[in-house]
PDB file of C-alpha atoms in Angstrom:
ATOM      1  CA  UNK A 256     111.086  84.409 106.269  1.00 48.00           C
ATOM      2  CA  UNK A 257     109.058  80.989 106.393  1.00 55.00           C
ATOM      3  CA  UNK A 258     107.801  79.620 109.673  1.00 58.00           C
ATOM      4  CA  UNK A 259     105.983  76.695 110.358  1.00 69.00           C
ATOM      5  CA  UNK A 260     102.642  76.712 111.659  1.00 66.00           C
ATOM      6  CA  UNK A 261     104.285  75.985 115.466  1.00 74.00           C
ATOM      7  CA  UNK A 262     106.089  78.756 115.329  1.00 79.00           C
ATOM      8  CA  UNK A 263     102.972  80.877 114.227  1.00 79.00           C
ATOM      9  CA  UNK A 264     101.186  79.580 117.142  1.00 83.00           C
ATOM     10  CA  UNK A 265     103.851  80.328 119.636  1.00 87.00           C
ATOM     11  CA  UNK A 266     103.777  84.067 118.530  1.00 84.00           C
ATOM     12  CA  UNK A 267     100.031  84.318 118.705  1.00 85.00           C
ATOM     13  CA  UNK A 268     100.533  82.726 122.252  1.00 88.00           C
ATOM     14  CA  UNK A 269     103.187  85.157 122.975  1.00 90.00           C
ATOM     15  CA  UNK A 270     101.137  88.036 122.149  1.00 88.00           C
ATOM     16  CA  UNK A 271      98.432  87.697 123.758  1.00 90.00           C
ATOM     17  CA  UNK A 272     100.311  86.574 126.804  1.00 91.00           C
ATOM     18  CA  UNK A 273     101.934  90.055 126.558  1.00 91.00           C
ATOM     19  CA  UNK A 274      98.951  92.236 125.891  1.00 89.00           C
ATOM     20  CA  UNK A 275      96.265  90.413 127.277  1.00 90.00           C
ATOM     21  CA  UNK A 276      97.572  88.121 130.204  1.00 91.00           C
ATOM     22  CA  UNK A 277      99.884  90.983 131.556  1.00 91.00           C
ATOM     23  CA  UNK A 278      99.480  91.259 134.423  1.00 91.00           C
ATOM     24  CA  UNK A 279      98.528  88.068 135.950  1.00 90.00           C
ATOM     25  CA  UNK A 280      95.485  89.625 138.187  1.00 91.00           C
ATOM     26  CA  UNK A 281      92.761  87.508 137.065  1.00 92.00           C
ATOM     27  CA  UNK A 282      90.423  86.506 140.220  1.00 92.00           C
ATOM     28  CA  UNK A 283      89.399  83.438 138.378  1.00 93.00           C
ATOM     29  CA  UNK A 284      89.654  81.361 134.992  1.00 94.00           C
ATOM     30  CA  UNK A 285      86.361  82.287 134.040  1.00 95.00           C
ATOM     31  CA  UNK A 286      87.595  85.792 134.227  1.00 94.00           C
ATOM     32  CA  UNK A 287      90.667  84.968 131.970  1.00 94.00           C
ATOM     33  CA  UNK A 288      88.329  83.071 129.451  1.00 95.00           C
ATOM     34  CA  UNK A 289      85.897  86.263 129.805  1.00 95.00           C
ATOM     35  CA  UNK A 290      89.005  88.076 128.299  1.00 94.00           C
ATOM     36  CA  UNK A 291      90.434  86.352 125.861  1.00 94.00           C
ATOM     37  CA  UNK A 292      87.257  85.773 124.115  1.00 95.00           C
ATOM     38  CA  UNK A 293      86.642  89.181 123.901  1.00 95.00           C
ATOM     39  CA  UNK A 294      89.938  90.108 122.845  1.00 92.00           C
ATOM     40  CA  UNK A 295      89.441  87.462 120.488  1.00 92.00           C
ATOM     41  CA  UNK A 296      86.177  88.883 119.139  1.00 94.00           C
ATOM     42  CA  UNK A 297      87.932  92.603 118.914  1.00 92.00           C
ATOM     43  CA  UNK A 298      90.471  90.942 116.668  1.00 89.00           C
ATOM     44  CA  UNK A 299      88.025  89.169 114.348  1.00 90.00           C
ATOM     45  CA  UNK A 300      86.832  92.571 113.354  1.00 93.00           C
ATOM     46  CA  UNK A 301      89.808  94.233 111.943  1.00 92.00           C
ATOM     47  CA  UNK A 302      92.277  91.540 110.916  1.00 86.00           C
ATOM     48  CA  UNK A 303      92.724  91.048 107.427  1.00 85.00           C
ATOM     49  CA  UNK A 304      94.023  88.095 105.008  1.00 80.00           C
ATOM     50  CA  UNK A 305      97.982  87.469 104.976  1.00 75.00           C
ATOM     51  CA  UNK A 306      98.843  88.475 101.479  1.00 81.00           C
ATOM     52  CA  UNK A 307     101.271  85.562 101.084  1.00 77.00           C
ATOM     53  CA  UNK A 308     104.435  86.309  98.694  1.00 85.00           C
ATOM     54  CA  UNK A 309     105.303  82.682  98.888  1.00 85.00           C
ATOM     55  CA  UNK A 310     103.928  80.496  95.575  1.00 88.00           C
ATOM     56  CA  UNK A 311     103.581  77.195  94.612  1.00 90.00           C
ATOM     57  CA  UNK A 312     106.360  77.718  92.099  1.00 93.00           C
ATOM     58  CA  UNK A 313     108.819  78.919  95.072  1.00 92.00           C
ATOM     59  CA  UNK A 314     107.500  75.581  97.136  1.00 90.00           C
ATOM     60  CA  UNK A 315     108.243  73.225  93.730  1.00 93.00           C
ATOM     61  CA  UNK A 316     111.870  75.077  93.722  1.00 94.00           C
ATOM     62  CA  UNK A 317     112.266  74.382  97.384  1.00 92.00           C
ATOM     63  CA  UNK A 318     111.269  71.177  97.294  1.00 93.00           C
ATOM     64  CA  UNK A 319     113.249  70.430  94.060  1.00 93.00           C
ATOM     65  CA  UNK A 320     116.158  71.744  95.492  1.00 91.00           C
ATOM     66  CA  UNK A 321     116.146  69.708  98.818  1.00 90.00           C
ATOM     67  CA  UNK A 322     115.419  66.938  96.899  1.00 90.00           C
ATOM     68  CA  UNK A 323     119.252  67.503  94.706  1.00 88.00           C
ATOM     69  CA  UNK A 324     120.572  68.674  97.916  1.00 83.00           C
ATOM     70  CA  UNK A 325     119.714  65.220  99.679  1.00 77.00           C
ATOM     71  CA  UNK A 326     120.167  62.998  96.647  1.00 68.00           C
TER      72      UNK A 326
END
């Protein structure tokens, strides 16, 4: 599956909405901030690189592809 950077985004929004924002008892922003940066923080220490199967030869076939397809 390839998504665009938008839709990436949206499920990084989506997820901490779910795990972090859920439920919405925050007494004030500064409180929400509070949170997400340390959620943020947590995260920075055990993700790891994507290990991307897509390649620059699979982008040149795309492209060259759409390019026939739209020709």
């Amino acid at each position: 599956m390839h998504v665009s950077w938008l839709n990436q985004i949206e499920t990084y929004f989506s997820i901490m909405h779910c795990k972090v924002l859920t439920p919405n008892d925050f007494t004030d922003l500064w409180d929400v901030a509070e949170l997400l940066e340390h959620c943020e923080r947590c995260y920075e220490s055990i993700a790891k690189p994507f290990e991307w199967k897509f390649t620059r030869a699979d982008l040149k076939a795309q492209i060259a592809g759409m390019l026939i397809r739209d020709a």
